[in-house]
Short mmCIF file of C-alpha atoms in Angstrom, two decimals:
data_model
loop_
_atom_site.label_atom_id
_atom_site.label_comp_id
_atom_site.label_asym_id
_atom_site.label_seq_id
_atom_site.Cartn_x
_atom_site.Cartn_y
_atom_site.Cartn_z
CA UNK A 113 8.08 67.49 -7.79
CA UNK A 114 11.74 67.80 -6.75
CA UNK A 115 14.33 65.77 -8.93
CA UNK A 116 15.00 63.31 -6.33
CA UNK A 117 11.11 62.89 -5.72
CA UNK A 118 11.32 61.94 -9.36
CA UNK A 119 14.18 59.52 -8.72
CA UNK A 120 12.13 57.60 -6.06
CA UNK A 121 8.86 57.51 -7.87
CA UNK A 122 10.34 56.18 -10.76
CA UNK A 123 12.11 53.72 -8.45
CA UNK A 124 9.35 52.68 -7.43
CA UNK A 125 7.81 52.10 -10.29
CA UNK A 126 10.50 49.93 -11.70
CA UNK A 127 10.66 48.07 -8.56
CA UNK A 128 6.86 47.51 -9.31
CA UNK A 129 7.09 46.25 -12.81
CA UNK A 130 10.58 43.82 -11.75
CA UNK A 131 8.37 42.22 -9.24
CA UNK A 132 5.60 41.44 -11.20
CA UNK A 133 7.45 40.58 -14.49
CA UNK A 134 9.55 38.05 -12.02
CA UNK A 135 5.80 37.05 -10.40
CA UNK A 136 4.55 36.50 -14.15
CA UNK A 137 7.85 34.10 -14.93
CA UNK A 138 7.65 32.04 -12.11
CA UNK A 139 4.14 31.91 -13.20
CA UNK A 140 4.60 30.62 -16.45
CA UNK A 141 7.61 28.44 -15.33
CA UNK A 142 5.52 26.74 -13.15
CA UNK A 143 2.55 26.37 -15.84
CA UNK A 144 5.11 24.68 -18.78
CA UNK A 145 6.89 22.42 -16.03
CA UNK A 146 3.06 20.85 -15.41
CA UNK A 147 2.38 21.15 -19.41
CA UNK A 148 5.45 19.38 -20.19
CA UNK A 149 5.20 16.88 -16.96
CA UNK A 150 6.97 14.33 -16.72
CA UNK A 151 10.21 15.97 -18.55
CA UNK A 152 12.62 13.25 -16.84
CA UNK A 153 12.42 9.61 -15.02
CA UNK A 154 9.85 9.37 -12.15
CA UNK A 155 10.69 6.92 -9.04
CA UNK A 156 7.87 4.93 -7.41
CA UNK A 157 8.59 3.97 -4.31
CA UNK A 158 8.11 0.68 -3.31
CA UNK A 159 8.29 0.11 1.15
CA UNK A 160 8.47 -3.09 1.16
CA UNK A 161 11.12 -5.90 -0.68
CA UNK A 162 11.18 -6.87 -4.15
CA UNK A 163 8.48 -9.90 -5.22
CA UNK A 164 6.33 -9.06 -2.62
CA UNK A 165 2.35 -8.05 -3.58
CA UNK A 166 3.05 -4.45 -3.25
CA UNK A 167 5.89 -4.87 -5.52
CA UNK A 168 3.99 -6.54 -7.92
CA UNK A 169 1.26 -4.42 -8.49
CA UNK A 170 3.79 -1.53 -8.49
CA UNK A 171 5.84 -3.30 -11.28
CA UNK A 172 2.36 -4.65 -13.42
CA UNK A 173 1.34 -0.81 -13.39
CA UNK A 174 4.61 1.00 -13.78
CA UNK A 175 5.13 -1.15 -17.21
CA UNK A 176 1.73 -0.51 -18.51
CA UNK A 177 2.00 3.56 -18.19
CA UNK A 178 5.44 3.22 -19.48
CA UNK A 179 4.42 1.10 -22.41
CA UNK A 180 1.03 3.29 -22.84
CA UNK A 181 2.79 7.21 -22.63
CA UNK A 182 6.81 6.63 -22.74
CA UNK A 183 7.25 7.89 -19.63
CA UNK A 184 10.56 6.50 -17.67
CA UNK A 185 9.00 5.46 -14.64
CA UNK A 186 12.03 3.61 -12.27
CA UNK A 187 10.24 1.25 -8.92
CA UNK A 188 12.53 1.91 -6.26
CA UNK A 189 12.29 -0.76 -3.22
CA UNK A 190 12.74 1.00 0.13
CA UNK A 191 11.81 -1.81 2.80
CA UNK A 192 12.20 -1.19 6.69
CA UNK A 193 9.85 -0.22 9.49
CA UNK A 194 6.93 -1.47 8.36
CA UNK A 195 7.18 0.35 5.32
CA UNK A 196 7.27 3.58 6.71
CA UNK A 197 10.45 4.19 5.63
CA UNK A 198 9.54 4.19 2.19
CA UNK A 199 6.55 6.04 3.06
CA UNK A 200 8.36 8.88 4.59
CA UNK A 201 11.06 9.27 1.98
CA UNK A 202 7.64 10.22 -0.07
CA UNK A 203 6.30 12.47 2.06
CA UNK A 204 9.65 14.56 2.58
CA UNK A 205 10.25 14.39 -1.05
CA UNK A 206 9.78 17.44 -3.54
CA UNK A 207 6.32 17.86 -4.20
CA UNK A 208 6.78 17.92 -7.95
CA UNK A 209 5.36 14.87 -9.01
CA UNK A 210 9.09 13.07 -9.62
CA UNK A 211 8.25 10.74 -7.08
CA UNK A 212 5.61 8.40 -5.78
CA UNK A 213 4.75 5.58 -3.48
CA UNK A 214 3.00 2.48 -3.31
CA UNK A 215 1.63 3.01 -0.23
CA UNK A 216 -1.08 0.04 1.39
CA UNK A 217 -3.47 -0.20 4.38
CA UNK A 218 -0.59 -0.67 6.77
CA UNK A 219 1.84 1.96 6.36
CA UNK A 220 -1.24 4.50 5.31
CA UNK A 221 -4.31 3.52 8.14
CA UNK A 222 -3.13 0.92 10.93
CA UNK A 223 0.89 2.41 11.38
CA UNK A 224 -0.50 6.21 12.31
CA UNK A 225 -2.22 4.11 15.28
CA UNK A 226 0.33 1.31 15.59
CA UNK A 227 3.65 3.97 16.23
CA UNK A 228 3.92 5.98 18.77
CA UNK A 229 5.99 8.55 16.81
CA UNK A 230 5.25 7.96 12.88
CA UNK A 231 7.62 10.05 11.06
CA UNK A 232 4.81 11.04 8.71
CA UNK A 233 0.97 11.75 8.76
CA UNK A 234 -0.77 10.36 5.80
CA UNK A 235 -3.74 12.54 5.99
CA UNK A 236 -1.41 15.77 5.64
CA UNK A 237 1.87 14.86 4.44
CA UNK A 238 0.68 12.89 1.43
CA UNK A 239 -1.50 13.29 -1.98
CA UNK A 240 -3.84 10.48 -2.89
CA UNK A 241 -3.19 10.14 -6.61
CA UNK A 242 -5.22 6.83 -7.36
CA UNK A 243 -6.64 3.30 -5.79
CA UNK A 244 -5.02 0.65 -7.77
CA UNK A 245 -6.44 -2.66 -6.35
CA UNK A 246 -7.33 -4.68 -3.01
CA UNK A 247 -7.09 -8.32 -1.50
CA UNK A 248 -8.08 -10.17 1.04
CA UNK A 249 -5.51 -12.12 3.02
CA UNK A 250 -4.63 -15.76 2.69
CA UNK A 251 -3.29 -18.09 5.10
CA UNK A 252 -1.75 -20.97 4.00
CA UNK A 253 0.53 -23.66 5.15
CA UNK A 254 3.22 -25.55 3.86
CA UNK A 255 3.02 -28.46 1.52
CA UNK A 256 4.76 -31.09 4.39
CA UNK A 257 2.56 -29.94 7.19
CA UNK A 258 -0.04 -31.93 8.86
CA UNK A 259 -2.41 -28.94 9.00
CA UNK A 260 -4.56 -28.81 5.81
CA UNK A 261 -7.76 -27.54 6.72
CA UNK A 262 -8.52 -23.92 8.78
CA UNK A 263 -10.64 -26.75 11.51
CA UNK A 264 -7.37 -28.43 11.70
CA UNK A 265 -5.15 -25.48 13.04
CA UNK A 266 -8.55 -24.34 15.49
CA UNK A 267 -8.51 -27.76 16.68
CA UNK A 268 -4.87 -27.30 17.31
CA UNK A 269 -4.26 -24.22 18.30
CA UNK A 270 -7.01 -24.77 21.16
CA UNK A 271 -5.75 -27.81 22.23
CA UNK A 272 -1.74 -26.30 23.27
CA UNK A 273 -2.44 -22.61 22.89
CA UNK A 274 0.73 -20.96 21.61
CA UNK A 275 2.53 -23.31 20.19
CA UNK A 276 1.15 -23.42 16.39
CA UNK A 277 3.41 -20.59 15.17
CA UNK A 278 2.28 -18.03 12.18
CA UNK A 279 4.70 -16.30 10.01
CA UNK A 280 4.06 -12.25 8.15
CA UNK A 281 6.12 -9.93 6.76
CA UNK A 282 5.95 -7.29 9.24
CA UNK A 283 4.50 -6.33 12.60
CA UNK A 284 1.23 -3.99 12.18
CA UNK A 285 0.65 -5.22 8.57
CA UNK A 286 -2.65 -6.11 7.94
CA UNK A 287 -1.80 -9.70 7.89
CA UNK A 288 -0.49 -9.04 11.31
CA UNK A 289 -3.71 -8.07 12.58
CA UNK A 290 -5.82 -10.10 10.77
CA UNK A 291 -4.47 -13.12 12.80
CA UNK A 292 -4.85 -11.07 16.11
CA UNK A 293 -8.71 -10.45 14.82
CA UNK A 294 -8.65 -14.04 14.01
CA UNK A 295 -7.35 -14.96 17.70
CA UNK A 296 -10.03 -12.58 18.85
CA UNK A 297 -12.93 -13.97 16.80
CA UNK A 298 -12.40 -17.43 17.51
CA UNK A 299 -10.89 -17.90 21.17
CA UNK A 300 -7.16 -19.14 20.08
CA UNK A 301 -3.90 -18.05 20.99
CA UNK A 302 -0.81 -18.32 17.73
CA UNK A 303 2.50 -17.91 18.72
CA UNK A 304 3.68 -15.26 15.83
CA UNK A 305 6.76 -14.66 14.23
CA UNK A 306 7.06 -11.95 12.47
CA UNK A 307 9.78 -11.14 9.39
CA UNK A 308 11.16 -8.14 6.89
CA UNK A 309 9.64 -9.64 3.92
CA UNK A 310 8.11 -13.14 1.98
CA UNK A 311 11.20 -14.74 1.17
CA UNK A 312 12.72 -15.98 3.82
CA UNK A 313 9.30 -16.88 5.76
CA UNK A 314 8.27 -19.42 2.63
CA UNK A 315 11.37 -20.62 3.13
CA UNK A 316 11.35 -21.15 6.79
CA UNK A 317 7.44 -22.45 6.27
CA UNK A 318 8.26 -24.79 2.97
CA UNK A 319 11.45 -26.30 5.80
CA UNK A 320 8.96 -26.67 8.82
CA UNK A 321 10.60 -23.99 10.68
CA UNK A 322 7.29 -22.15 11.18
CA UNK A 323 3.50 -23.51 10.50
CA UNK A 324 1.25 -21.08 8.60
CA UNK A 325 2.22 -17.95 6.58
CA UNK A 326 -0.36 -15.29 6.62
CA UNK A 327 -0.07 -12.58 3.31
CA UNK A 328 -2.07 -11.07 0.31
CA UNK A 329 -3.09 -13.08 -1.92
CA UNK A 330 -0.71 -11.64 -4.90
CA UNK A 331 1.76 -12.64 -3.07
CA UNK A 332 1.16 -16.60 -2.39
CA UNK A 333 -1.08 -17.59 -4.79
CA UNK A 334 2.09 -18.17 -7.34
CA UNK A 335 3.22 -20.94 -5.19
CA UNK A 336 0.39 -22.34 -3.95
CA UNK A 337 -1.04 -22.35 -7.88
CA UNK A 338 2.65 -24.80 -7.66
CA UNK A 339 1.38 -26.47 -4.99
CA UNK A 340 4.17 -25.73 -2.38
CA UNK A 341 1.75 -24.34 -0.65
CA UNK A 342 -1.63 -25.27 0.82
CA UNK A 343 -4.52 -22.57 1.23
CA UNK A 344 -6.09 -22.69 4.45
CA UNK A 345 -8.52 -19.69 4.76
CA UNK A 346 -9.04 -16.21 3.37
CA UNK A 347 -10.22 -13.32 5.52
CA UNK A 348 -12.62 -11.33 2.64
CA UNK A 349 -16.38 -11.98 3.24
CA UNK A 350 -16.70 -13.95 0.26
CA UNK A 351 -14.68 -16.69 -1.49
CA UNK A 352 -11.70 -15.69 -3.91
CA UNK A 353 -12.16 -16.02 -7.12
CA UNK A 354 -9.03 -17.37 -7.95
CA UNK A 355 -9.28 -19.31 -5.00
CA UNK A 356 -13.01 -20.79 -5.21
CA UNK A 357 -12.58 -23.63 -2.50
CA UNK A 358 -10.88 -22.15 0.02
CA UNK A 359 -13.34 -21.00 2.66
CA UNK A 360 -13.39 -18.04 4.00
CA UNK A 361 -13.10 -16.90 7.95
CA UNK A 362 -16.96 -16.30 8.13
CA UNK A 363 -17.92 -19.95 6.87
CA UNK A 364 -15.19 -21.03 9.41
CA UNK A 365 -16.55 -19.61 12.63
CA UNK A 366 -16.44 -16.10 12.93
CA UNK A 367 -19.71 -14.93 10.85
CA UNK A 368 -18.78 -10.92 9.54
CA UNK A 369 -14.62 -10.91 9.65
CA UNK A 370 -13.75 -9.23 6.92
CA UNK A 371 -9.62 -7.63 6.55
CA UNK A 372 -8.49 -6.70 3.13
CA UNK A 373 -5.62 -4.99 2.30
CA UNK A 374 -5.79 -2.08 -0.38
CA UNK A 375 -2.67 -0.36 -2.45
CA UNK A 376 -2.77 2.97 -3.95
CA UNK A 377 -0.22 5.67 -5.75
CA UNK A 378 0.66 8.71 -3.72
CA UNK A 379 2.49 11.65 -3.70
CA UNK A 380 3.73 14.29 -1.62
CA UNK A 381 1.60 17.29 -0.09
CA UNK A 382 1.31 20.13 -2.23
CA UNK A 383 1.56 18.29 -5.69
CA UNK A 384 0.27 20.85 -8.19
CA UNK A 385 -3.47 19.66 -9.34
CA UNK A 386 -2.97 19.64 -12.50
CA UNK A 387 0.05 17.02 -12.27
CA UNK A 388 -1.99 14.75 -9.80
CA UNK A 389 -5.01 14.68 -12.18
CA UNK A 390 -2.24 13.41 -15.46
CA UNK A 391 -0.63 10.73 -12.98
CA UNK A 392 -4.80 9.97 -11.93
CA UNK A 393 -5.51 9.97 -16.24
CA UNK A 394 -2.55 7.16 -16.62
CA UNK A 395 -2.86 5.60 -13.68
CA UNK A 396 -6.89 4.71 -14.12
CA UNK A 397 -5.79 4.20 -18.18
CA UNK A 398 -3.59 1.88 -17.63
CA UNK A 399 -5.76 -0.19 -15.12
CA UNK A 400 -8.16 -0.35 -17.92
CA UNK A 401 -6.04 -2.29 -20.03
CA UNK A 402 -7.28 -6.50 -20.71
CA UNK A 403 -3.07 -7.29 -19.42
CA UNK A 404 -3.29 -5.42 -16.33
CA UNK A 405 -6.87 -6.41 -15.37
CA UNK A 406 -5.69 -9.99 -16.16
CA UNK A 407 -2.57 -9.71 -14.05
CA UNK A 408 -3.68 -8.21 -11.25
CA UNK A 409 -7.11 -10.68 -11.16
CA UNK A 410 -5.14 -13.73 -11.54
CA UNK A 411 -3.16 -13.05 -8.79
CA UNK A 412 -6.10 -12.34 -6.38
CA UNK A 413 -6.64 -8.86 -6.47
CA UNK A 414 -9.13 -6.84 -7.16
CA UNK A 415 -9.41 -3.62 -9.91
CA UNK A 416 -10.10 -0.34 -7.72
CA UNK A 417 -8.96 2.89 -9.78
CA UNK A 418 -11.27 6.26 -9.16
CA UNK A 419 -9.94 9.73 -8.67
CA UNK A 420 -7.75 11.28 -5.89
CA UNK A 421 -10.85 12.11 -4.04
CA UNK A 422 -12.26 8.46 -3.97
CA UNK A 423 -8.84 7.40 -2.28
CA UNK A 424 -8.70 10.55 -0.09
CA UNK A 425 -12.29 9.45 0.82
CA UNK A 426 -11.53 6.10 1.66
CA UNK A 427 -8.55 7.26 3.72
CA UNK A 428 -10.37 9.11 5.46
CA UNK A 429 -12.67 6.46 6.29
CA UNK A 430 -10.09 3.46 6.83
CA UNK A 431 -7.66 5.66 9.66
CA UNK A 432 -10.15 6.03 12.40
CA UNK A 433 -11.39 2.31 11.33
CA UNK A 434 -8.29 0.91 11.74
CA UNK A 435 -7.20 2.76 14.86
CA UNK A 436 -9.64 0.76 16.91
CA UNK A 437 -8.71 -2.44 15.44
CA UNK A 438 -5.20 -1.54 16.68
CA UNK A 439 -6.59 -0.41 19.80
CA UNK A 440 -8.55 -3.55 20.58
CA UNK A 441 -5.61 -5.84 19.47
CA UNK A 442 -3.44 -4.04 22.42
CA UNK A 443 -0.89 -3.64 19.57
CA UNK A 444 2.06 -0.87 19.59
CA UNK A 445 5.46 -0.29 18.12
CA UNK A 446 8.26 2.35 19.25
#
């Protein structure tokens, strides 16, 4: 072997052992940064405005794993579009586990259907983490109004279609398309009005400006609980706990009509495992505990937890569900 046959082999074999000892770091890097997870502040994302349901539930269970592990977890509101916005800024973040979303049945099954061009897909773009609860929706009117029974806005709404107006937060929300499904199921037409979040449509339905509001229960049942609001009807197929006399659409008319609305944690696509399964652990732990289970009950919602597959399942299942809803209602958005 000449001397500069040497040189090369050699070469090579240094070239060899670089590589893999830079192969093995990035290895091990990669291991401690999941051992040591989280190692600074995590942002949930929130798409919709503050003191809404989603922003509740993201609050309750934000405290809880910060009280429970000492993480610094910061809820971030990012409202717009539907919630896609908030949505997206997941899905394009770093998939590192630094930040999350409350994501819902709207912005995760009906918008992929609803859009035409969705910024995002939530079957590939996003990592179920964990279920956190569901809800039916309530509609409810205000306290001045001279509907105070479900019959009495039927009896309306047939008698001078469109004119009995219904407020959400949000076209292709559920609560959006539960009242088209309610149209549907019971031969009325509502003239809706749509808004960017809660506040301003209690307002607007507390000064007459607009008949019924149409939401989760988490968020409505604080007022009507101060009776500025009256419950009307809710759209699970049975009777609200927290709610026990308000009937729900199948005792009014429409015998099957179910829409909830669920809420879950994500995170972006290609989350290592082992940092999905520790937010899963906290997540799940801190659903467990007698405040949060109180909290979230008493304001109408239901405990769901699991593990990232149960919510992949159920997402899964809910898309191609919900596309036909959308389909039937003859709603789209640009």
């Amino acid at each position: 072997m000449t001397i500069t046959t040497r040189a090369i082999s050699i070469s090579a074999r240094l070239g060899r052992l670089v590589l893999g000892t830079a192969v093995l770091a990035a290895a091990t890097t990669g291991a401690y940064a999941q051992s040591n997870y989280p190692a600074k502040p995590i942002r949930l994302l929130v798409p919709f405005p503050p003191g809404g349901g989603t922003d509740m539930i993201a609050r309750a269970v934000a405290q809880k794993i910060t009280e429970k592990n000492g993480w610094s977890i910061v809820v971030d509101n990012r409202p717009g579009a539907g919630g896609n916005l908030g949505v997206d800024a997941a899905a394009k973040a770093a998939p590192d586990g630094y930040t999350l979303v409350m994501g819902q049945t709207s912005n995760l099954a009906i918008n992929p259907a609803l859009y035409k061009k969705l910024p995002y897909d939530p079957l590939k773009n996003l990592t179920p983490v964990a279920l956190v609860s569901s809800s039916p929706i309530l509609m409810v009117s205000g306290a001045g109004t001279s509907l105070h029974t479900i019959a009495e806005v039927l009896k309306a709404a047939k008698a001078k279609p469109d004119t009995v107006t219904v407020g959400y937060s949000g076209n292709g929300t559920v609560a959006h398309l539960a009242v088209t499904q309610v149209e549907q199921a019971v031969g009325i037409k509502l003239r809706h009005v749509p808004y960017k979040g809660i506040a301003q449509a209690i307002t607007d339905l507390s000064g007459g400006q607009i008949d019924l509001f149409v939401g989760s229960i988490p968020s409505l049942i604080g007022q009507v609980r101060n009776d500025k609001l009256q419950p009307l009807v809710v759209t699970s197929r049975q009777r609200s706990g927290e709610l026990p006399s308000t009937p729900t659409m199948a005792e009014s008319g429409s015998a099957g009509f179910e829409a909830i609305t669920w809420f879950g944690i994500l995170a972006p696509a290609g989350t290592p495992d082992a940092v999905v399964q520790k937010l899963n652990q906290a997540i799940n732990a801190a659903l467990a505990e007698p405040d949060v289970k109180e909290k979230l009950r008493s304001e109408g919602g239901d405990i769901l937890g699991g593990s990232s597959e149960d919510f992949g399942k159920l997402m899964r299942a809910e898309v191609p569900r919900w596309a036909k809803i959308v389909k039937d209602s003859g709603a789209s958005l640009n």
